[in-house]
Every structure is written in structure tokens, then in C-alpha cells.
PDB file of C-alpha atoms in Angstrom:
ATOM      1  CA  UNK A   5       2.296   3.295  11.671  1.00 70.00           C
ATOM      2  CA  UNK A   6       1.835   0.867  14.573  1.00 80.00           C
ATOM      3  CA  UNK A   7       2.068  -2.203  12.593  1.00 92.00           C
ATOM      4  CA  UNK A   8       0.344  -5.133  14.189  1.00 95.00           C
ATOM      5  CA  UNK A   9      -0.333  -5.010  17.429  1.00 95.00           C
ATOM      6  CA  UNK A  10      -2.099  -6.918  19.873  1.00 96.00           C
ATOM      7  CA  UNK A  11      -3.565  -6.785  23.244  1.00 96.00           C
ATOM      8  CA  UNK A  12      -3.124  -8.824  25.746  1.00 96.00           C
ATOM      9  CA  UNK A  13       0.704  -9.191  26.490  1.00 94.00           C
ATOM     10  CA  UNK A  14       0.277 -11.715  28.701  1.00 95.00           C
ATOM     11  CA  UNK A  15      -2.771 -13.393  30.181  1.00 96.00           C
ATOM     12  CA  UNK A  16      -3.507 -16.455  32.763  1.00 97.00           C
ATOM     13  CA  UNK A  17      -6.305 -18.208  32.334  1.00 96.00           C
ATOM     14  CA  UNK A  18      -8.720 -20.718  35.514  1.00 97.00           C
ATOM     15  CA  UNK A  19     -10.261 -23.408  32.445  1.00 97.00           C
ATOM     16  CA  UNK A  20     -13.538 -22.777  31.603  1.00 97.00           C
ATOM     17  CA  UNK A  21     -12.930 -19.201  31.802  1.00 97.00           C
ATOM     18  CA  UNK A  22     -13.348 -17.124  28.629  1.00 96.00           C
ATOM     19  CA  UNK A  23     -11.459 -14.278  27.496  1.00 96.00           C
ATOM     20  CA  UNK A  24     -10.977 -12.493  23.766  1.00 97.00           C
ATOM     21  CA  UNK A  25      -7.343 -11.604  22.097  1.00 97.00           C
ATOM     22  CA  UNK A  26      -7.721  -8.465  20.799  1.00 97.00           C
ATOM     23  CA  UNK A  27      -5.453  -7.488  17.075  1.00 97.00           C
ATOM     24  CA  UNK A  28      -4.590  -4.582  15.370  1.00 97.00           C
ATOM     25  CA  UNK A  29      -3.079  -3.479  12.333  1.00 97.00           C
ATOM     26  CA  UNK A  30      -3.131   0.270  10.749  1.00 96.00           C
ATOM     27  CA  UNK A  31      -1.361  -0.741   7.077  1.00 94.00           C
ATOM     28  CA  UNK A  32      -4.864  -1.541   5.897  1.00 94.00           C
ATOM     29  CA  UNK A  33      -4.516  -4.660   5.183  1.00 93.00           C
ATOM     30  CA  UNK A  34      -7.302  -7.451   3.595  1.00 93.00           C
ATOM     31  CA  UNK A  35      -5.906 -10.388   5.012  1.00 93.00           C
ATOM     32  CA  UNK A  36      -5.792 -11.249   9.159  1.00 94.00           C
ATOM     33  CA  UNK A  37      -4.808 -14.630  10.582  1.00 94.00           C
ATOM     34  CA  UNK A  38      -4.444 -16.089  14.102  1.00 96.00           C
ATOM     35  CA  UNK A  39      -1.550 -17.926  14.700  1.00 95.00           C
ATOM     36  CA  UNK A  40      -0.628 -20.394  18.008  1.00 95.00           C
ATOM     37  CA  UNK A  41       2.955 -20.571  18.655  1.00 91.00           C
ATOM     38  CA  UNK A  42       3.909 -24.117  20.519  1.00 91.00           C
ATOM     39  CA  UNK A  43       7.223 -25.729  21.733  1.00 83.00           C
ATOM     40  CA  UNK A  44       8.772 -27.496  18.525  1.00 79.00           C
ATOM     41  CA  UNK A  45       6.015 -27.421  15.977  1.00 81.00           C
ATOM     42  CA  UNK A  46       5.843 -24.387  13.119  1.00 81.00           C
ATOM     43  CA  UNK A  47       3.078 -21.659  13.649  1.00 89.00           C
ATOM     44  CA  UNK A  48      -0.584 -23.373  13.179  1.00 92.00           C
ATOM     45  CA  UNK A  49      -3.182 -21.321  11.616  1.00 93.00           C
ATOM     46  CA  UNK A  50      -6.531 -21.434  13.789  1.00 96.00           C
ATOM     47  CA  UNK A  51      -8.880 -18.896  11.806  1.00 96.00           C
ATOM     48  CA  UNK A  52      -8.004 -16.470   9.167  1.00 93.00           C
ATOM     49  CA  UNK A  53     -10.380 -14.243   7.183  1.00 94.00           C
ATOM     50  CA  UNK A  54      -9.795 -12.556   4.156  1.00 91.00           C
ATOM     51  CA  UNK A  55     -12.237  -8.756   4.447  1.00 93.00           C
ATOM     52  CA  UNK A  56     -13.959  -7.073   7.003  1.00 94.00           C
ATOM     53  CA  UNK A  57     -17.498  -9.436   8.017  1.00 94.00           C
ATOM     54  CA  UNK A  58     -15.471 -12.060   7.171  1.00 94.00           C
ATOM     55  CA  UNK A  59     -13.691 -14.968   8.384  1.00 95.00           C
ATOM     56  CA  UNK A  60     -13.256 -19.054   7.550  1.00 93.00           C
ATOM     57  CA  UNK A  61     -11.554 -21.424  10.081  1.00 94.00           C
ATOM     58  CA  UNK A  62      -7.435 -22.796   9.378  1.00 92.00           C
ATOM     59  CA  UNK A  63      -5.650 -25.743  10.475  1.00 89.00           C
ATOM     60  CA  UNK A  64      -6.670 -26.006  13.989  1.00 94.00           C
ATOM     61  CA  UNK A  65      -9.665 -24.360  14.922  1.00 96.00           C
ATOM     62  CA  UNK A  66     -11.492 -26.188  17.285  1.00 96.00           C
ATOM     63  CA  UNK A  67     -11.976 -23.616  20.795  1.00 96.00           C
ATOM     64  CA  UNK A  68     -12.110 -21.236  19.107  1.00 97.00           C
ATOM     65  CA  UNK A  69     -13.651 -18.334  17.695  1.00 97.00           C
ATOM     66  CA  UNK A  70     -13.510 -14.895  15.836  1.00 97.00           C
ATOM     67  CA  UNK A  71     -14.903 -11.916  14.639  1.00 97.00           C
ATOM     68  CA  UNK A  72     -13.643  -9.230  11.763  1.00 97.00           C
ATOM     69  CA  UNK A  73     -16.502  -6.440  12.236  1.00 95.00           C
ATOM     70  CA  UNK A  74     -13.733  -3.238  11.368  1.00 96.00           C
ATOM     71  CA  UNK A  75     -10.856  -4.112   8.451  1.00 96.00           C
ATOM     72  CA  UNK A  76      -8.170  -3.199  11.033  1.00 97.00           C
ATOM     73  CA  UNK A  77      -9.261  -5.179  14.027  1.00 97.00           C
ATOM     74  CA  UNK A  78      -9.497  -9.264  14.218  1.00 98.00           C
ATOM     75  CA  UNK A  79     -10.673 -10.628  17.828  1.00 98.00           C
ATOM     76  CA  UNK A  80      -9.522 -14.299  19.392  1.00 98.00           C
ATOM     77  CA  UNK A  81     -12.383 -15.349  21.492  1.00 97.00           C
ATOM     78  CA  UNK A  82     -12.222 -19.050  23.935  1.00 96.00           C
ATOM     79  CA  UNK A  83     -14.902 -19.293  25.159  1.00 92.00           C
ATOM     80  CA  UNK A  84     -13.857 -21.721  27.761  1.00 96.00           C
ATOM     81  CA  UNK A  85     -10.196 -22.255  28.454  1.00 96.00           C
ATOM     82  CA  UNK A  86      -8.171 -25.204  28.526  1.00 97.00           C
ATOM     83  CA  UNK A  87      -5.135 -26.476  29.247  1.00 97.00           C
ATOM     84  CA  UNK A  88      -4.009 -26.929  25.907  1.00 96.00           C
ATOM     85  CA  UNK A  89      -5.364 -24.330  25.001  1.00 97.00           C
ATOM     86  CA  UNK A  90      -1.653 -22.723  26.196  1.00 97.00           C
ATOM     87  CA  UNK A  91      -0.009 -21.232  24.480  1.00 97.00           C
ATOM     88  CA  UNK A  92       1.709 -17.864  22.304  1.00 94.00           C
ATOM     89  CA  UNK A  93      -0.926 -16.447  19.999  1.00 97.00           C
ATOM     90  CA  UNK A  94       0.294 -14.478  17.288  1.00 95.00           C
ATOM     91  CA  UNK A  95      -1.406 -12.044  14.816  1.00 96.00           C
ATOM     92  CA  UNK A  96      -0.687 -11.451  11.288  1.00 94.00           C
ATOM     93  CA  UNK A  97      -2.053  -9.248   8.122  1.00 94.00           C
ATOM     94  CA  UNK A  98      -1.469  -8.956   4.375  1.00 91.00           C
ATOM     95  CA  UNK A  99      -2.488  -6.929   2.092  1.00 89.00           C
ATOM     96  CA  UNK A 100      -3.067 -10.172  -0.391  1.00 81.00           C
ATOM     97  CA  UNK A 101      -2.374 -13.122  -1.011  1.00 71.00           C
ATOM     98  CA  UNK A 102      -0.089 -13.998  -3.771  1.00 62.00           C
ATOM     99  CA  UNK A 103       3.620 -14.574  -4.116  1.00 61.00           C
ATOM    100  CA  UNK A 104       4.465 -10.935  -1.783  1.00 64.00           C
ATOM    101  CA  UNK A 105       1.493  -9.747  -1.518  1.00 63.00           C
ATOM    102  CA  UNK A 106       1.879 -12.217   1.339  1.00 73.00           C
ATOM    103  CA  UNK A 107       4.409 -10.841   3.090  1.00 83.00           C
ATOM    104  CA  UNK A 108       2.869 -11.483   6.773  1.00 88.00           C
ATOM    105  CA  UNK A 109       3.351  -8.696   9.318  1.00 91.00           C
ATOM    106  CA  UNK A 110       3.580 -10.149  13.024  1.00 92.00           C
ATOM    107  CA  UNK A 111       2.438  -8.739  15.989  1.00 94.00           C
ATOM    108  CA  UNK A 112       4.246  -8.713  19.258  1.00 92.00           C
ATOM    109  CA  UNK A 113       2.102 -12.348  20.148  1.00 94.00           C
ATOM    110  CA  UNK A 114      -0.201 -12.405  23.313  1.00 96.00           C
ATOM    111  CA  UNK A 115       1.422 -15.527  25.547  1.00 95.00           C
ATOM    112  CA  UNK A 116      -1.403 -16.984  27.154  1.00 97.00           C
ATOM    113  CA  UNK A 117      -1.521 -19.752  30.389  1.00 97.00           C
ATOM    114  CA  UNK A 118      -4.538 -21.777  30.848  1.00 97.00           C
ATOM    115  CA  UNK A 119      -3.953 -23.552  34.407  1.00 96.00           C
TER     116      UNK A 119
ATOM    117  CA  UNK B   1       0.570 -33.871   3.548  1.00 62.00           C
ATOM    118  CA  UNK B   2       2.166 -30.176   3.472  1.00 69.00           C
ATOM    119  CA  UNK B   3       5.093 -29.966   5.706  1.00 86.00           C
ATOM    120  CA  UNK B   4       8.217 -27.819   6.589  1.00 91.00           C
ATOM    121  CA  UNK B   5      10.882 -29.212   8.571  1.00 93.00           C
ATOM    122  CA  UNK B   6      14.303 -27.445  10.230  1.00 94.00           C
ATOM    123  CA  UNK B   7      16.571 -28.644  12.818  1.00 89.00           C
ATOM    124  CA  UNK B   8      15.638 -27.182  16.119  1.00 89.00           C
ATOM    125  CA  UNK B   9      19.541 -25.799  17.329  1.00 95.00           C
ATOM    126  CA  UNK B  10      21.944 -24.002  15.228  1.00 97.00           C
ATOM    127  CA  UNK B  11      25.339 -22.888  17.489  1.00 97.00           C
ATOM    128  CA  UNK B  12      28.570 -21.148  15.814  1.00 97.00           C
ATOM    129  CA  UNK B  13      31.315 -18.804  16.795  1.00 97.00           C
ATOM    130  CA  UNK B  14      30.524 -14.670  16.423  1.00 97.00           C
ATOM    131  CA  UNK B  15      32.086 -14.069  12.679  1.00 97.00           C
ATOM    132  CA  UNK B  16      31.914 -17.159  11.354  1.00 97.00           C
ATOM    133  CA  UNK B  17      29.205 -18.373   8.979  1.00 97.00           C
ATOM    134  CA  UNK B  18      26.000 -19.624   9.791  1.00 97.00           C
ATOM    135  CA  UNK B  19      24.008 -22.352   7.747  1.00 97.00           C
ATOM    136  CA  UNK B  20      20.987 -22.746   8.136  1.00 98.00           C
ATOM    137  CA  UNK B  21      18.570 -25.791   6.208  1.00 97.00           C
ATOM    138  CA  UNK B  22      15.151 -26.432   5.841  1.00 96.00           C
ATOM    139  CA  UNK B  23      12.766 -29.425   3.819  1.00 95.00           C
ATOM    140  CA  UNK B  24       9.474 -29.436   2.261  1.00 92.00           C
ATOM    141  CA  UNK B  25       7.303 -31.337   1.026  1.00 88.00           C
ATOM    142  CA  UNK B  26       5.176 -29.057  -2.068  1.00 82.00           C
ATOM    143  CA  UNK B  27       6.542 -29.317  -5.071  1.00 78.00           C
ATOM    144  CA  UNK B  28       4.036 -26.899  -6.530  1.00 80.00           C
ATOM    145  CA  UNK B  29       5.586 -23.792  -3.869  1.00 79.00           C
ATOM    146  CA  UNK B  30       5.652 -20.834  -5.537  1.00 81.00           C
ATOM    147  CA  UNK B  31       7.291 -18.781  -3.145  1.00 88.00           C
ATOM    148  CA  UNK B  32       9.867 -19.719   0.111  1.00 91.00           C
ATOM    149  CA  UNK B  33      10.341 -17.389   2.853  1.00 92.00           C
ATOM    150  CA  UNK B  34      12.827 -16.729   5.772  1.00 95.00           C
ATOM    151  CA  UNK B  35      11.200 -15.197   9.334  1.00 94.00           C
ATOM    152  CA  UNK B  36      13.119 -14.249  12.272  1.00 95.00           C
ATOM    153  CA  UNK B  37      12.307 -14.030  15.313  1.00 92.00           C
ATOM    154  CA  UNK B  38      14.053 -12.196  18.550  1.00 92.00           C
ATOM    155  CA  UNK B  39      13.198 -12.570  21.481  1.00 87.00           C
ATOM    156  CA  UNK B  40       9.686 -11.295  22.956  1.00 82.00           C
ATOM    157  CA  UNK B  41       9.139 -10.025  19.597  1.00 85.00           C
ATOM    158  CA  UNK B  42       6.681 -11.415  16.688  1.00 87.00           C
ATOM    159  CA  UNK B  43       8.557 -12.608  13.335  1.00 91.00           C
ATOM    160  CA  UNK B  44       9.319 -10.515  11.005  1.00 91.00           C
ATOM    161  CA  UNK B  45      10.209 -11.248   7.129  1.00 91.00           C
ATOM    162  CA  UNK B  46      14.234 -11.275   6.514  1.00 94.00           C
ATOM    163  CA  UNK B  47      14.246 -12.727   2.728  1.00 93.00           C
ATOM    164  CA  UNK B  48      12.861 -14.885   0.041  1.00 91.00           C
ATOM    165  CA  UNK B  49      12.996 -16.314  -2.620  1.00 92.00           C
ATOM    166  CA  UNK B  50      10.871 -17.233  -5.625  1.00 89.00           C
ATOM    167  CA  UNK B  51      10.613 -20.637  -6.458  1.00 86.00           C
ATOM    168  CA  UNK B  52      11.688 -20.525 -10.182  1.00 87.00           C
ATOM    169  CA  UNK B  53      15.153 -19.220  -8.764  1.00 89.00           C
ATOM    170  CA  UNK B  54      18.216 -21.250  -7.257  1.00 92.00           C
ATOM    171  CA  UNK B  55      20.279 -19.148  -5.222  1.00 95.00           C
ATOM    172  CA  UNK B  56      19.577 -14.960  -3.909  1.00 94.00           C
ATOM    173  CA  UNK B  57      22.322 -12.887  -2.146  1.00 95.00           C
ATOM    174  CA  UNK B  58      21.131 -10.400   0.211  1.00 91.00           C
ATOM    175  CA  UNK B  59      24.174  -9.066   1.675  1.00 94.00           C
ATOM    176  CA  UNK B  60      25.004 -11.102   4.171  1.00 96.00           C
ATOM    177  CA  UNK B  61      22.619 -13.696   3.098  1.00 96.00           C
ATOM    178  CA  UNK B  62      22.424 -16.006   1.081  1.00 97.00           C
ATOM    179  CA  UNK B  63      19.651 -18.324  -0.353  1.00 97.00           C
ATOM    180  CA  UNK B  64      19.795 -22.080  -1.997  1.00 97.00           C
ATOM    181  CA  UNK B  65      17.118 -23.349  -3.096  1.00 95.00           C
ATOM    182  CA  UNK B  66      17.342 -26.754  -4.706  1.00 94.00           C
ATOM    183  CA  UNK B  67      14.082 -27.743  -5.872  1.00 92.00           C
ATOM    184  CA  UNK B  68      14.465 -31.371  -6.589  1.00 91.00           C
ATOM    185  CA  UNK B  69      15.812 -31.927  -3.711  1.00 93.00           C
ATOM    186  CA  UNK B  70      13.365 -29.269  -1.829  1.00 92.00           C
ATOM    187  CA  UNK B  71      15.730 -28.903  -0.208  1.00 95.00           C
ATOM    188  CA  UNK B  72      16.392 -24.756   1.115  1.00 95.00           C
ATOM    189  CA  UNK B  73      19.674 -23.282   3.215  1.00 97.00           C
ATOM    190  CA  UNK B  74      19.964 -19.194   4.868  1.00 98.00           C
ATOM    191  CA  UNK B  75      23.369 -18.749   5.079  1.00 98.00           C
ATOM    192  CA  UNK B  76      24.532 -15.747   7.185  1.00 97.00           C
ATOM    193  CA  UNK B  77      27.583 -14.594   6.675  1.00 97.00           C
ATOM    194  CA  UNK B  78      30.119 -13.100   9.793  1.00 97.00           C
ATOM    195  CA  UNK B  79      27.364 -13.765  11.608  1.00 98.00           C
ATOM    196  CA  UNK B  80      27.121 -11.861  15.508  1.00 97.00           C
ATOM    197  CA  UNK B  81      25.830 -11.288  18.418  1.00 95.00           C
ATOM    198  CA  UNK B  82      22.566  -9.983  17.244  1.00 94.00           C
ATOM    199  CA  UNK B  83      22.115 -12.630  14.596  1.00 96.00           C
ATOM    200  CA  UNK B  84      20.795 -14.798  17.899  1.00 96.00           C
ATOM    201  CA  UNK B  85      17.374 -15.066  17.088  1.00 96.00           C
ATOM    202  CA  UNK B  86      14.650 -18.549  16.369  1.00 95.00           C
ATOM    203  CA  UNK B  87      14.802 -18.419  12.180  1.00 97.00           C
ATOM    204  CA  UNK B  88      11.428 -20.032  10.390  1.00 95.00           C
ATOM    205  CA  UNK B  89      11.048 -21.070   7.278  1.00 95.00           C
ATOM    206  CA  UNK B  90       8.109 -20.878   5.435  1.00 92.00           C
ATOM    207  CA  UNK B  91       6.906 -22.576   2.074  1.00 89.00           C
ATOM    208  CA  UNK B  92       3.528 -20.619  -0.266  1.00 85.00           C
ATOM    209  CA  UNK B  93       2.536 -24.080  -1.196  1.00 79.00           C
ATOM    210  CA  UNK B  94       0.456 -23.751  -4.784  1.00 67.00           C
ATOM    211  CA  UNK B  95      -2.995 -23.450  -2.811  1.00 65.00           C
ATOM    212  CA  UNK B  96      -2.479 -20.265  -1.354  1.00 68.00           C
ATOM    213  CA  UNK B  97      -1.244 -21.431   2.094  1.00 78.00           C
ATOM    214  CA  UNK B  98       2.014 -20.638   3.860  1.00 86.00           C
ATOM    215  CA  UNK B  99       3.511 -23.397   5.412  1.00 89.00           C
ATOM    216  CA  UNK B 100       5.678 -22.551   8.082  1.00 91.00           C
ATOM    217  CA  UNK B 101       8.246 -25.027   9.943  1.00 93.00           C
ATOM    218  CA  UNK B 102       9.033 -25.335  14.003  1.00 91.00           C
ATOM    219  CA  UNK B 103      12.148 -22.911  13.807  1.00 94.00           C
ATOM    220  CA  UNK B 104      15.572 -23.151  14.366  1.00 96.00           C
ATOM    221  CA  UNK B 105      17.248 -21.356  17.441  1.00 95.00           C
ATOM    222  CA  UNK B 106      20.670 -20.107  16.385  1.00 97.00           C
ATOM    223  CA  UNK B 107      23.310 -19.394  19.115  1.00 97.00           C
ATOM    224  CA  UNK B 108      25.923 -16.902  18.439  1.00 97.00           C
ATOM    225  CA  UNK B 109      29.133 -17.766  21.248  1.00 94.00           C
ATOM    226  CA  UNK B 110      31.504 -14.101  21.039  1.00 90.00           C
TER     227      UNK B 110
END
């Protein structure tokens, strides 16, 4: 099992460009999450999904869109990148929401720089 | 609001014990977690404790929970260079959110 994979690993964008980050999991998890990690701050939840075809806003959703067309994939889109979106992006998945079913499995991260 | 706070750095000598501390604000937390992040990798669940427990031991790891003070600690006995990483405290709130701290970077000196 590959677990949670993310592509790409690194990306440099110019302000105003768009891109999509792909997350895939092979554990048949219902729940998937996108976080951003910034220096000196905890992980902040951008968007999440409780199942195929559903998405919901997290703590910092502005400037991002997501889609969950297939259960195993969760896409994060930046329509018009801004320097404030320079960050490391982590995807995670979990079996459920309650207790240990909420153990989140993380991908290796995507380091995005917006110039 | 809900918040989890940790000190940002800790440096110990190989063979010593490491103690990483965390405070949280949500008194209705159900589970508290410690995740480990190695360089260039995502977070991995290291250990956890139910909110109705005071202590949990798992080999070299000891988790202590003081619910009254909303304080959680992770003790690593006989710290090794391979333990160098960032350790994140996280709480599962009563509202089914997981709140992560900023992480404590542990340096282990040989």
C-alpha cells in the first residue's frame, strides 16, 4: 500500500498563475483533508471532504477550491496564486471522525513557492 | 477559541530524557495525540491518550495528561539521534475538529 501520495513535491508559481495539487489514498478512507503548514504555526485546515462528491470549508479556505470526484482522490486548486499562499501543503485521510478512527494519515507534502 | 500551544525548540543530549510540553484550551477534548514529522515527510501518529486517562506508557514514550491544567506532555526516555524531528501535539475537540500545535523541534546532540 502506498498510503497517501501527493503530486507534485515542489512547485514554483508566479503571482496570478493557477495550479492543482493532487492527493491520492489507497486505504479506502472516507475522510480527506488539505492543510497548510507555515513556520511557527500549527497545521491549518483549508478544506476537507467527508465522502465522494462532498467538500466543506475549513479554517482558511479563501483562495482555494477543492474537488472529490473519486473517493481515492482529493484535489486542491489555486485559481490565482498569491505570495501569501507560499507554504507547505499536506493532504491527509482518515477512516472516520470519532476517536482513533480519526487517526489521520499524511502525505509527504508539497512545497509551493509563489513569487 | 480553541488553541494548542507548544514551545518551538528543545535540545537534549543523546541518552538523556526529552520532555515536550503542550497546553490546550478545549475542556471537552476527547483524544489528545502526538504526531512526529521527520524531515521531508508528512506527520505520523506517534501515540495518543484518551481524555479520561492520566498516563499512558508505550515503550520509551510516556504521555502525561493533566486535565485540570489542560497540560499534556510527551517524555522520550533514552533519546536517540533518530528521535530528532518535529513533534506536534493535537487535540480532538468535542466538536470533532482536530487542532494542531505549531510543533516542537527536537534536536538530539551526540
